[in-house]
Every structure is written in C-alpha cells, then in structure tokens.
Short mmCIF file of C-alpha atoms in Angstrom, two decimals:
data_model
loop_
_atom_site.label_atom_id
_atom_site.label_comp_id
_atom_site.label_asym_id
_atom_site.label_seq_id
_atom_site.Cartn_x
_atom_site.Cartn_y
_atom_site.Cartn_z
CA UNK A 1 102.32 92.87 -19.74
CA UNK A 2 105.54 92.45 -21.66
CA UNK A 3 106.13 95.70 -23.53
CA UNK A 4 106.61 94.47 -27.91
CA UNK A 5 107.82 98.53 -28.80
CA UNK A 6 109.49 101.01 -27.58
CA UNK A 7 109.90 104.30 -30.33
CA UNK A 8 107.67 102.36 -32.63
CA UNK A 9 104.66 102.71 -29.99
CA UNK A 10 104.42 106.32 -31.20
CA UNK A 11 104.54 105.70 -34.69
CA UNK A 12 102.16 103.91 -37.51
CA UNK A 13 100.73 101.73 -35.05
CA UNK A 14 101.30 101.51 -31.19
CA UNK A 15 102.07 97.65 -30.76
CA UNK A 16 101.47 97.77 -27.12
CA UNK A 17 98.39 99.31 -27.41
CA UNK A 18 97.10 96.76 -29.94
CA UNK A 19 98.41 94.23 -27.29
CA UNK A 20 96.18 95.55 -24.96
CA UNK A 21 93.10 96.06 -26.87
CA UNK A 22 93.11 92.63 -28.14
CA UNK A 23 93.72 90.88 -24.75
CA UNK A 24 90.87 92.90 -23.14
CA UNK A 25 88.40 92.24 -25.86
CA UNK A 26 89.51 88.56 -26.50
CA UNK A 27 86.63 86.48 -25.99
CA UNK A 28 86.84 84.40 -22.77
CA UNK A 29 88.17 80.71 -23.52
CA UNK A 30 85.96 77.02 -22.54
CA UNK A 31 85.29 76.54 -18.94
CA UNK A 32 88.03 74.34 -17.48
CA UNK A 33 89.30 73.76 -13.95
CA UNK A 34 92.75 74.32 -13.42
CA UNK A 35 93.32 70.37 -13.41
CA UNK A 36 91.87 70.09 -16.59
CA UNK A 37 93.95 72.79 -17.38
CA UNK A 38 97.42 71.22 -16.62
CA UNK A 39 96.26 68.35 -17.91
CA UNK A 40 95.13 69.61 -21.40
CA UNK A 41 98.67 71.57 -21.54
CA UNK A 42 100.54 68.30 -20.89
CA UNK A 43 98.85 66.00 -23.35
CA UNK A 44 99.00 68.80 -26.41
CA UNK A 45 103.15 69.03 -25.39
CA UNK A 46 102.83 65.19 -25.55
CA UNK A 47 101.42 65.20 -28.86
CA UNK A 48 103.56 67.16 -30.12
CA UNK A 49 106.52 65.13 -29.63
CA UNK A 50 105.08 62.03 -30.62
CA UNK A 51 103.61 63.87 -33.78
CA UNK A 52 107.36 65.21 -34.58
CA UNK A 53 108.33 61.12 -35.17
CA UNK A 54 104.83 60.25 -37.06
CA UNK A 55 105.36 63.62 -39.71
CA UNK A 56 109.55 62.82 -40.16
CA UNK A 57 108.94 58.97 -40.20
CA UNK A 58 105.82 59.19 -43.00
CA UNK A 59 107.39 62.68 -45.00
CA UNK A 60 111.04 61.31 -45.26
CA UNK A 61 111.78 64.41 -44.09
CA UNK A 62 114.18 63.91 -41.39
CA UNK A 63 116.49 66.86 -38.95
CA UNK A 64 118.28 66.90 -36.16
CA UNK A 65 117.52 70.97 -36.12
CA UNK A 66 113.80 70.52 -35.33
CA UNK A 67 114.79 70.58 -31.50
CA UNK A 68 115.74 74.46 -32.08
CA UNK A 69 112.43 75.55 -32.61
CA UNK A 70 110.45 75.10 -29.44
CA UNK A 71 106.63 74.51 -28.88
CA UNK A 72 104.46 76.50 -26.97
CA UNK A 73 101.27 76.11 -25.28
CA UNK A 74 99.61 79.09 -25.30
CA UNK A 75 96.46 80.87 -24.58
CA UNK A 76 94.57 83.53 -26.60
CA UNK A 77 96.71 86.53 -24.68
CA UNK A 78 100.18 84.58 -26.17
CA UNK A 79 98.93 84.37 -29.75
CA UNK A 80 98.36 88.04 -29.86
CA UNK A 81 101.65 88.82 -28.27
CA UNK A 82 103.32 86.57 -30.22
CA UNK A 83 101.95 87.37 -33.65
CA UNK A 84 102.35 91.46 -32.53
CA UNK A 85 106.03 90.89 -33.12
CA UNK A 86 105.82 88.62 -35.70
CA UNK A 87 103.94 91.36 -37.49
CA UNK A 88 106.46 94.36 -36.17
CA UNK A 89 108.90 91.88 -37.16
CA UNK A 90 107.88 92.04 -40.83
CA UNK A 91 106.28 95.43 -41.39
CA UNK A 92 109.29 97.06 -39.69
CA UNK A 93 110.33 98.28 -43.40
CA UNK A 94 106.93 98.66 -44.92
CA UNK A 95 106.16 100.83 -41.59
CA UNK A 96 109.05 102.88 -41.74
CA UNK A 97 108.61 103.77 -45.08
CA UNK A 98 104.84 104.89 -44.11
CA UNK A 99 106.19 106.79 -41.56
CA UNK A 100 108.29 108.91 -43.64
CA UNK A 101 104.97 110.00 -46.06
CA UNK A 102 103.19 110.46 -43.13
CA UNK A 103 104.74 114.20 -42.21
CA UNK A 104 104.92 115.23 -46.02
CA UNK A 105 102.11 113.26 -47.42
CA UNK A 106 98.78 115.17 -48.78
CA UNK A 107 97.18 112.74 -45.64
CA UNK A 108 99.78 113.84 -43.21
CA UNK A 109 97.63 116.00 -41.39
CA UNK A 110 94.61 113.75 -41.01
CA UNK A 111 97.24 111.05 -39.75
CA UNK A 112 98.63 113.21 -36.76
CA UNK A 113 95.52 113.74 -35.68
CA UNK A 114 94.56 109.71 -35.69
CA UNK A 115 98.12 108.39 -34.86
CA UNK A 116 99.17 105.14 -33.77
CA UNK A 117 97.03 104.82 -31.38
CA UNK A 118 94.08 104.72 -33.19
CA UNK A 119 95.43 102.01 -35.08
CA UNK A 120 96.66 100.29 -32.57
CA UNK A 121 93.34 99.84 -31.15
CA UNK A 122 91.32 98.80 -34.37
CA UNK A 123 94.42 96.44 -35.12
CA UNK A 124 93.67 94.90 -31.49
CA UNK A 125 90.04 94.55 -32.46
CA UNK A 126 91.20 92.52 -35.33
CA UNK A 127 93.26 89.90 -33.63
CA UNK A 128 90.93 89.34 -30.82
CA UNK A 129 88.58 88.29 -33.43
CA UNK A 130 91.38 85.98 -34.66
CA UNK A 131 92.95 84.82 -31.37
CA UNK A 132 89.74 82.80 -30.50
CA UNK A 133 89.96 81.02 -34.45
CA UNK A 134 93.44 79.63 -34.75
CA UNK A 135 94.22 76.19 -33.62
CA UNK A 136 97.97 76.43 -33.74
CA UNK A 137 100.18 78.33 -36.13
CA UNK A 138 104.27 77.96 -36.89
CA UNK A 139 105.57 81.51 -36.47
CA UNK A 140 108.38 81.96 -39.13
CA UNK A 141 109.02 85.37 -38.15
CA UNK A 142 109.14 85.00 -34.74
CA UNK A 143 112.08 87.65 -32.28
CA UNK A 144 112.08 85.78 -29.00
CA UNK A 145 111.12 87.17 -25.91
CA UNK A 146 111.44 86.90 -22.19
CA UNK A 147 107.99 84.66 -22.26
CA UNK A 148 107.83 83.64 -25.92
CA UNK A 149 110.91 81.76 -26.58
CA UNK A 150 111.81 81.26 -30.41
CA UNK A 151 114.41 78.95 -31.95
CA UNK A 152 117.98 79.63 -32.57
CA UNK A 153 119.44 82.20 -35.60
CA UNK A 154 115.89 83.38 -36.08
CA UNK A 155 114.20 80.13 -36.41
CA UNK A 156 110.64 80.20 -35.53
CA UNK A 157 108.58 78.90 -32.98
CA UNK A 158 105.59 76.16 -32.41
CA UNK A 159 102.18 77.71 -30.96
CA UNK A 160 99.76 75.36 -29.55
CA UNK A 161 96.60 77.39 -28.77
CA UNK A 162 94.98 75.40 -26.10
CA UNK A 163 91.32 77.07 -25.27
CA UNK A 164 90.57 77.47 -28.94
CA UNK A 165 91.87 72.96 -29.26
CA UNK A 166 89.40 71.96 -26.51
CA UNK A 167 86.72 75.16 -27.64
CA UNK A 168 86.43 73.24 -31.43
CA UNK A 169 86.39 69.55 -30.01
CA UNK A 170 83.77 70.05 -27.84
CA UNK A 171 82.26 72.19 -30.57
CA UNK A 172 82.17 68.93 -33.13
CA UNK A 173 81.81 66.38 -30.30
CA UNK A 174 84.49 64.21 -31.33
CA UNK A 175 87.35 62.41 -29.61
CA UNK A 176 89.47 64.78 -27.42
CA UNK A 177 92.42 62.92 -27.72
CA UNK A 178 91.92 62.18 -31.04
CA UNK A 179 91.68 65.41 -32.06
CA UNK A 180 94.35 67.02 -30.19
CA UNK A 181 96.97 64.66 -31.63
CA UNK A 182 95.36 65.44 -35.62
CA UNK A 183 95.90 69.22 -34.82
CA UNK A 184 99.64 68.36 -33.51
CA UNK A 185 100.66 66.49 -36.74
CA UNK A 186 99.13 69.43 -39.29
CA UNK A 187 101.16 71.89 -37.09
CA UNK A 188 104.31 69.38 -36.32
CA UNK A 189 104.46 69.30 -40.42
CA UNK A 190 104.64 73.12 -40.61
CA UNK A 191 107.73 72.70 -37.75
CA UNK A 192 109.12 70.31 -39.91
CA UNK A 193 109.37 71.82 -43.80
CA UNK A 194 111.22 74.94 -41.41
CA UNK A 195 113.60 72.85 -39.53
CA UNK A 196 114.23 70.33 -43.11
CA UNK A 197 114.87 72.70 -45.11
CA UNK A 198 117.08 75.46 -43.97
CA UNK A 199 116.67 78.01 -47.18
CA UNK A 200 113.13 78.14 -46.97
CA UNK A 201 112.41 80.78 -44.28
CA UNK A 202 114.98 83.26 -45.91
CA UNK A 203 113.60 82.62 -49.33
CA UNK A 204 110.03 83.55 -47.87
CA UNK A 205 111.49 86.07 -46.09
CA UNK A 206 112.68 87.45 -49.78
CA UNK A 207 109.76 87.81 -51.09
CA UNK A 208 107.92 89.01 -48.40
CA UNK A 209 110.39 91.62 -48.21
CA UNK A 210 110.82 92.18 -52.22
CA UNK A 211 106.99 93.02 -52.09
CA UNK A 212 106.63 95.13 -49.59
CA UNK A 213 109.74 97.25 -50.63
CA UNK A 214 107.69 97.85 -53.94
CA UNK A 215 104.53 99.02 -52.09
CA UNK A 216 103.84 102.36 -52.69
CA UNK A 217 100.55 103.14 -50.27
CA UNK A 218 99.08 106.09 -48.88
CA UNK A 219 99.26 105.16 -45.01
CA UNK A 220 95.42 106.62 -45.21
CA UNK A 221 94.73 103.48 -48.07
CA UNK A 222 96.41 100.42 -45.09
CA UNK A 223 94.29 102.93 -42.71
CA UNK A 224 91.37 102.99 -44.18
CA UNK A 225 91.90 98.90 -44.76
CA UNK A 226 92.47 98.39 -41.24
CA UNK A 227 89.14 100.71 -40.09
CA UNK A 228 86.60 98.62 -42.72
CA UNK A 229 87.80 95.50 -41.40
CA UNK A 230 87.62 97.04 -37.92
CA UNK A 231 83.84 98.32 -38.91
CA UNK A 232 83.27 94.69 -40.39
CA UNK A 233 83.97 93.06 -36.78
CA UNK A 234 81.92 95.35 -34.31
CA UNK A 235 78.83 95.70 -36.81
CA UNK A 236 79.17 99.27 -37.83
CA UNK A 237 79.57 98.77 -41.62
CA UNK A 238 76.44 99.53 -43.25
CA UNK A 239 74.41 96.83 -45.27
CA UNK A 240 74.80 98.69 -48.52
CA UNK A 241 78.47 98.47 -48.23
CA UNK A 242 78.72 94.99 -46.80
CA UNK A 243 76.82 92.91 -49.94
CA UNK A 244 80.19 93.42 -51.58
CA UNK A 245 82.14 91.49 -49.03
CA UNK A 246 84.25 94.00 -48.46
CA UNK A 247 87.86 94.98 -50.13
CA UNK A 248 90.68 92.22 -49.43
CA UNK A 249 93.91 93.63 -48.16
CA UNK A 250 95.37 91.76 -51.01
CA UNK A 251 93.83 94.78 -53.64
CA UNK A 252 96.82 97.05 -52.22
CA UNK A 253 98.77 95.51 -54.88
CA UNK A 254 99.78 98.00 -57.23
CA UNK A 255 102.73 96.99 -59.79
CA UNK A 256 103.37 93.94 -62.75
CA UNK A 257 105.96 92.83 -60.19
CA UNK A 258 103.98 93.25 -57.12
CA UNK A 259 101.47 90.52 -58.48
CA UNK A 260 104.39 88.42 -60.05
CA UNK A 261 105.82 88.16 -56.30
CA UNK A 262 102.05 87.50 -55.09
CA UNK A 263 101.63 84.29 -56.90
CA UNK A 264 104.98 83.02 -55.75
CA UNK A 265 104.10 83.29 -52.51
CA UNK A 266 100.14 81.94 -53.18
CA UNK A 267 101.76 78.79 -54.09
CA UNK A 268 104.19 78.92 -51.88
CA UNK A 269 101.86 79.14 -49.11
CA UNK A 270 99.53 76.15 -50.94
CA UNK A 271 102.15 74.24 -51.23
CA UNK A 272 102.78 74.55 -47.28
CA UNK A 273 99.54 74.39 -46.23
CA UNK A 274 98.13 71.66 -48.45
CA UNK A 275 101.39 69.50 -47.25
CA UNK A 276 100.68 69.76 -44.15
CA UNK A 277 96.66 68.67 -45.09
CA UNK A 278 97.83 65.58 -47.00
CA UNK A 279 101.06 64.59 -43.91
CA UNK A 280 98.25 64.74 -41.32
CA UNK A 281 95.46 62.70 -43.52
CA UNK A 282 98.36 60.22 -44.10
CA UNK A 283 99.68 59.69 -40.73
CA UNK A 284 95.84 59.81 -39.58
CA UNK A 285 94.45 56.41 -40.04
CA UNK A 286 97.45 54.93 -38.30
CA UNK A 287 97.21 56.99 -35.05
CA UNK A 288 94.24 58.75 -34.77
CA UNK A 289 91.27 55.62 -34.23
CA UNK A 290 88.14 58.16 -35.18
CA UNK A 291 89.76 60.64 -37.56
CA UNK A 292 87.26 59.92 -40.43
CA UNK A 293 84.90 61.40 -38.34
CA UNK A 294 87.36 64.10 -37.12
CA UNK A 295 88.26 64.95 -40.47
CA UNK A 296 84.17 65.12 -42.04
CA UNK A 297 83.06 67.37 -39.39
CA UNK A 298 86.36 69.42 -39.27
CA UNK A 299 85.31 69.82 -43.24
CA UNK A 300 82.01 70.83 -42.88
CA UNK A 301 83.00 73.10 -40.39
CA UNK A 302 85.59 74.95 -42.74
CA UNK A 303 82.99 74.91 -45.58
CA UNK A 304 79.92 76.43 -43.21
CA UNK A 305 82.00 79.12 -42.19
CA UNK A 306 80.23 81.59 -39.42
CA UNK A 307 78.02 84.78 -39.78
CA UNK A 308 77.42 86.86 -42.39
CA UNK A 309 79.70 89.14 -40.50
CA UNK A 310 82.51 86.76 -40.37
CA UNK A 311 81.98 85.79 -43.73
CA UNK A 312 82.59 89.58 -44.76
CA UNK A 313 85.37 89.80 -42.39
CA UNK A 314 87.12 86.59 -43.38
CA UNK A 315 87.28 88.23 -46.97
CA UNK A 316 88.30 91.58 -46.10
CA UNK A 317 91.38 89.73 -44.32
CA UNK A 318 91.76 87.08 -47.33
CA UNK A 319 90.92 84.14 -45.09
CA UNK A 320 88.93 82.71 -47.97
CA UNK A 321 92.44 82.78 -50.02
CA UNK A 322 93.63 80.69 -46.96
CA UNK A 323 90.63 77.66 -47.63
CA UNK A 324 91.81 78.30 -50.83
CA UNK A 325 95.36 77.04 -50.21
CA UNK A 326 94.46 74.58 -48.47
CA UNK A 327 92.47 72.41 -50.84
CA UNK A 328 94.50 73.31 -54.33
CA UNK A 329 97.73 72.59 -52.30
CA UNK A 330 96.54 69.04 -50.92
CA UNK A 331 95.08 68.46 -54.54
CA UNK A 332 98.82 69.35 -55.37
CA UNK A 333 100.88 67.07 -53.15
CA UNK A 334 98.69 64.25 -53.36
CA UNK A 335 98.99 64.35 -57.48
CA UNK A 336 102.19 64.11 -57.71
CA UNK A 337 103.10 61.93 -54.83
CA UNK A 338 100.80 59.49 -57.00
CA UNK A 339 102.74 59.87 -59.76
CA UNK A 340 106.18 60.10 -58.43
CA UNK A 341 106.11 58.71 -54.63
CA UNK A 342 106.62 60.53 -51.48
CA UNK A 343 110.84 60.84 -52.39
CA UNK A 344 110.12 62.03 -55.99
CA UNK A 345 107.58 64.62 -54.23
CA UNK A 346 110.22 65.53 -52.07
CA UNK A 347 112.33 67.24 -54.89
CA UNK A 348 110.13 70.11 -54.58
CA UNK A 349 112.02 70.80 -51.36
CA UNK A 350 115.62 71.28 -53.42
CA UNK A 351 115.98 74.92 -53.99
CA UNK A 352 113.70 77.94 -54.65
CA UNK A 353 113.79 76.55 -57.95
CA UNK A 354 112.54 73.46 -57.69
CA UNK A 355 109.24 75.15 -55.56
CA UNK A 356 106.04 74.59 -57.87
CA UNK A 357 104.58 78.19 -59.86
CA UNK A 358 100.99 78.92 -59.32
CA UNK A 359 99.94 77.58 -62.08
CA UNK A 360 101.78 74.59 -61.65
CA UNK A 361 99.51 73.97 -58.27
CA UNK A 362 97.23 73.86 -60.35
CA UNK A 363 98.10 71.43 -63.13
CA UNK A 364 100.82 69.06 -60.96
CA UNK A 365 101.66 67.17 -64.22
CA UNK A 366 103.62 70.25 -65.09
CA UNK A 367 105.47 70.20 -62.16
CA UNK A 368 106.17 66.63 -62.64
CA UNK A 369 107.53 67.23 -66.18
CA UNK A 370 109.57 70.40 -65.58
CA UNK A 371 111.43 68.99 -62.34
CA UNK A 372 111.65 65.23 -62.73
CA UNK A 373 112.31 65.43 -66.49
CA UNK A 374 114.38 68.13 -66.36
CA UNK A 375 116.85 65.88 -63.64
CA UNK A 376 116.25 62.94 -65.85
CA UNK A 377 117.53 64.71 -68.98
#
C-alpha cells in the first residue's frame, strides 16, 4: 500500500491507518469477470473523452488546459487513497493548529491516550461507507502520487469509480451504456469549470483556507464529531440520540465571519454542482437514447435515500446540504440561462466577483440585474 504520511501518521489522525481501515472494511464491489472488467474500464475512459467535446461544445466553455488534468478509473481502494490526501492536503493547517492545543489543551490528556490512531480508524470507517456511494468526483485538491497521477501546477484530477457505475446501473436496470456516458458528462463538466477557468481552484482554495484559519475547536469537539458519525455507521448510537439526526459537522462554525465564508462557499458549491446537473440534462437528449428514464429513476433514487441509519449518517456528514446544492443550483443556472442565454450565463465565470451570493441562488433575477446591468451601465 502506498504510504499518504510520514510525521503526520503520529499526529491528529494517522492517514495510513485510515487508509487501511477503510480498504479492509470497504464493501466488496458487483461481481464481474476480469473481461468485463477491462471492458467496463475502457468504455468509462471512452466516455470520458467523448463527454469532454459534448460539455465544451454545449457550455461554450472551451480549453486547451483540460488535457492537464487526467482521468482515472478507479476502484473503491483508489477513492479512499485519493481523497486521504486530498483531505491531508487541506486540513494540513487546520491539523497543525489542533496539534499544537493538543499538549496544552484542558483535553490534552484524554487525546494522548486516544491518538491518531484512534482516529484514524473511525475516519476509515467513514470513507468505506462513502467509497461504495460516489459515482465519480473531480478532486481539486489533489498532490499526485506514484499511482494517482494529478494534473500539472496543482491542478486536480478526474476519478471514475467503476464498481460503484456498474453497482447503481444494475441497481435501476437501465441502459449500461447509457448510463455510463450520463455519469461521464456530470463529472467531464466538473473537469471542465477547473480547466476554463484558471482562478477558480485558488479562489476556493481561499476560502477554504480563510475558514479554517478562523476555527477555533477543541480537537475533543472534531473528535467527538468524527466518533458520532463513526457510532452512526456501525449501529452503536442509541435510539434516543439518533431521532435528532445527529449534529452536522457544519455546527463547528463558531464566528460572524466563519458563517459569512460558509455561504460563499454553499453557493459556490451550488453553483458547481447544479451546472454540472443542468450541462448533463442538456447534452442528454442528444447522446444518451434512454436518459429520461435514466434521469427519473436516478431521481427517485436521490430522493428515497437508504436506511434510517444512512439517513442519520448522511446528515451528520451534511450530505443532505449536498441534494441541497444540487437542485437550488440547477434551479439557478437554468433561470438565468433562460433569461440571458448560455454566453450571458457564462459571465458568472469572470472573476470571484461575478460568482452568484447565496441568496442570489436563490432569487437568479438578482444575479441577472447586479451582473448584466451592472456591465450594461
């Protein structure tokens, strides 16, 4: 296994050990011979290059840089490597700074007796729940490695999860090559805002940054986080503490500021995520014979959710935000592209600036006036 830390395995959390723990618990993916293997590795790469044309060709969105990120097949094993140092990637501050309370802190006892190992373990438990959920993912934040290969300058990379692709189409019994291609152009239009526009990762990086440098957390408080949402996933939560759904990760926020930065990045994030919603619904029709019927049983899918356990997990991790984004950011793009056309939508691309508020996710119109009137004055 390809080591992710070396000091930092002793500290907050031991990344290798979370490695571990995930990859052993992972659930096991759809039976497939190793044919149908190759074969379902192949046609996702394939889709994925003809989905690059379909997304720059319908968004307007055009780069020659896209060819610097690269796109990876990968099973449930790479996702959790590759996320682990996405997340040491962007914690790296946040930890350090945790590691510093940790000796002088009024917890700093109780932590040296749980250490990073500990945490590394209930962190594992966490993204083997996720590994066998996510479809595909752009990772923005993504240090390459040996076997995980990321763009140039930092750029990020393109993760194709296979088992979980061919685990949800035989799941909703539709189309296999129908649906791998719809899950390549939502994904290829994440690759795409990246690669198009060249501020955006550094501005997200910002703020990501800007709000963690203002968090001001016990390391018991993430701890205790991490162990409930651990609890949620193997059962042991009691029911009298479950029918509250469980505390989001998102109630760490502390300061005015803290929250300010929050809902630039919510709408941020809508914005990204119901883009890539509305790019894949437009391109779909053309390309993709049966996705009507891809796209209602995908819905009722998302909306059914899983378990009560899930459900309680999903919260505790601020999944539900996610659906969230998702369907206030395609409500979003597909307002004003209505009102303005796919190159007046394509303003909100300009600068930081120009990216819409929260609230203005909400009611597009004000978007519309504050950009495209301001330009106009």
């Amino acid at each position: 296994m390809t080591s992710i830390g070396g000091a930092a395995s002793s500290g907050m959390v031991d990344w290798n050990l979370a490695v571990a723990t995930a990859t052993r618990l992972a659930r096991p993916g759809p039976e497939v011979s190793r044919d149908e293997a190759r074969a379902v590795v192949a046609e996702l790469r394939r889709h994925a290059k003809a989905a690059e044309e379909h997304v720059r060709g319908f968004t307007g969105m055009g780069t020659e840089d896209i060819h610097d990120t690269p796109v990876l097949v990968v099973d449930r094993p790479g996702w959790v490597r590759a996320n682990v140092a996405g997340f040491r990637e962007i914690l790296k501050p946040l930890l350090d700074k945790m590691q510093e309370r940790r000796g002088g802190g009024p917890g700093g006892a109780v932590l040296g007796a749980v250490g990073g190992k500990v945490t590394g373990v209930e962190l594992g438990m966490l993204l083997s729940f996720l590994s066998s959920r996510v479809l595909g993912q752009y990772e923005t934040f993504a240090p390459a490695s040996r076997d995980l290969p990321s763009g140039q300058g930092g750029a990020g990379r393109l993760l194709l999860v296979a088992p979980n692709i061919v685990h949800v189409e035989r799941e909703l019994d539709v189309q296999p090559h129908d649906f791998r291609l719809w899950v390549c152009l939502h994904e290829e239009t994440h690759r795409t805002q990246f690669s198009a526009v060249p501020w955006l990762r550094d501005h997200l990086e910002g703020e990501i940054q800007s709000f963690l440098g203002e968090t001001d957390v016990d390391p018991m408080t993430v701890l205790e986080r991490v162990r409930e949402a651990a609890q949620s996933l193997s059962g042991a939560r009691p029911d009298t503490e479950e029918d509250d759904g469980g505390r989001s990760f998102v109630e760490l926020v502390q300061t005015p500021s803290q929250r300010e930065i929050l809902g630039r990045l919510t709408a941020v994030m809508s914005l990204l995520e119901g883009h890539a919603d509305f790019v894949m619904d437009g391109v779909g029709p053309a390309v993709v014979p049966s996705v009507a019927e891809i796209r209602e049983k995908f819905q009722q899918r998302r909306a059914k959710g899983a378990s009560r356990l899930d459900g309680a997990l999903r919260k505790l991790l601020g999944l539900d935000a996610k659906l969230r984004q998702y369907r206030d950011g395609e409500r979003f793009v597909r307002a004003v592209v209505e009102e303005v056309g796919m190159e007046g939508f394509n303003r909100v691309w300009t600068s930081p600036n120009t990216l819409p508020t929260k609230t203005e996710i909400a009611k597009p119109a004000d978007w519309v006036a504050r950009v495209h009137r301001r330009s106009e004055s």
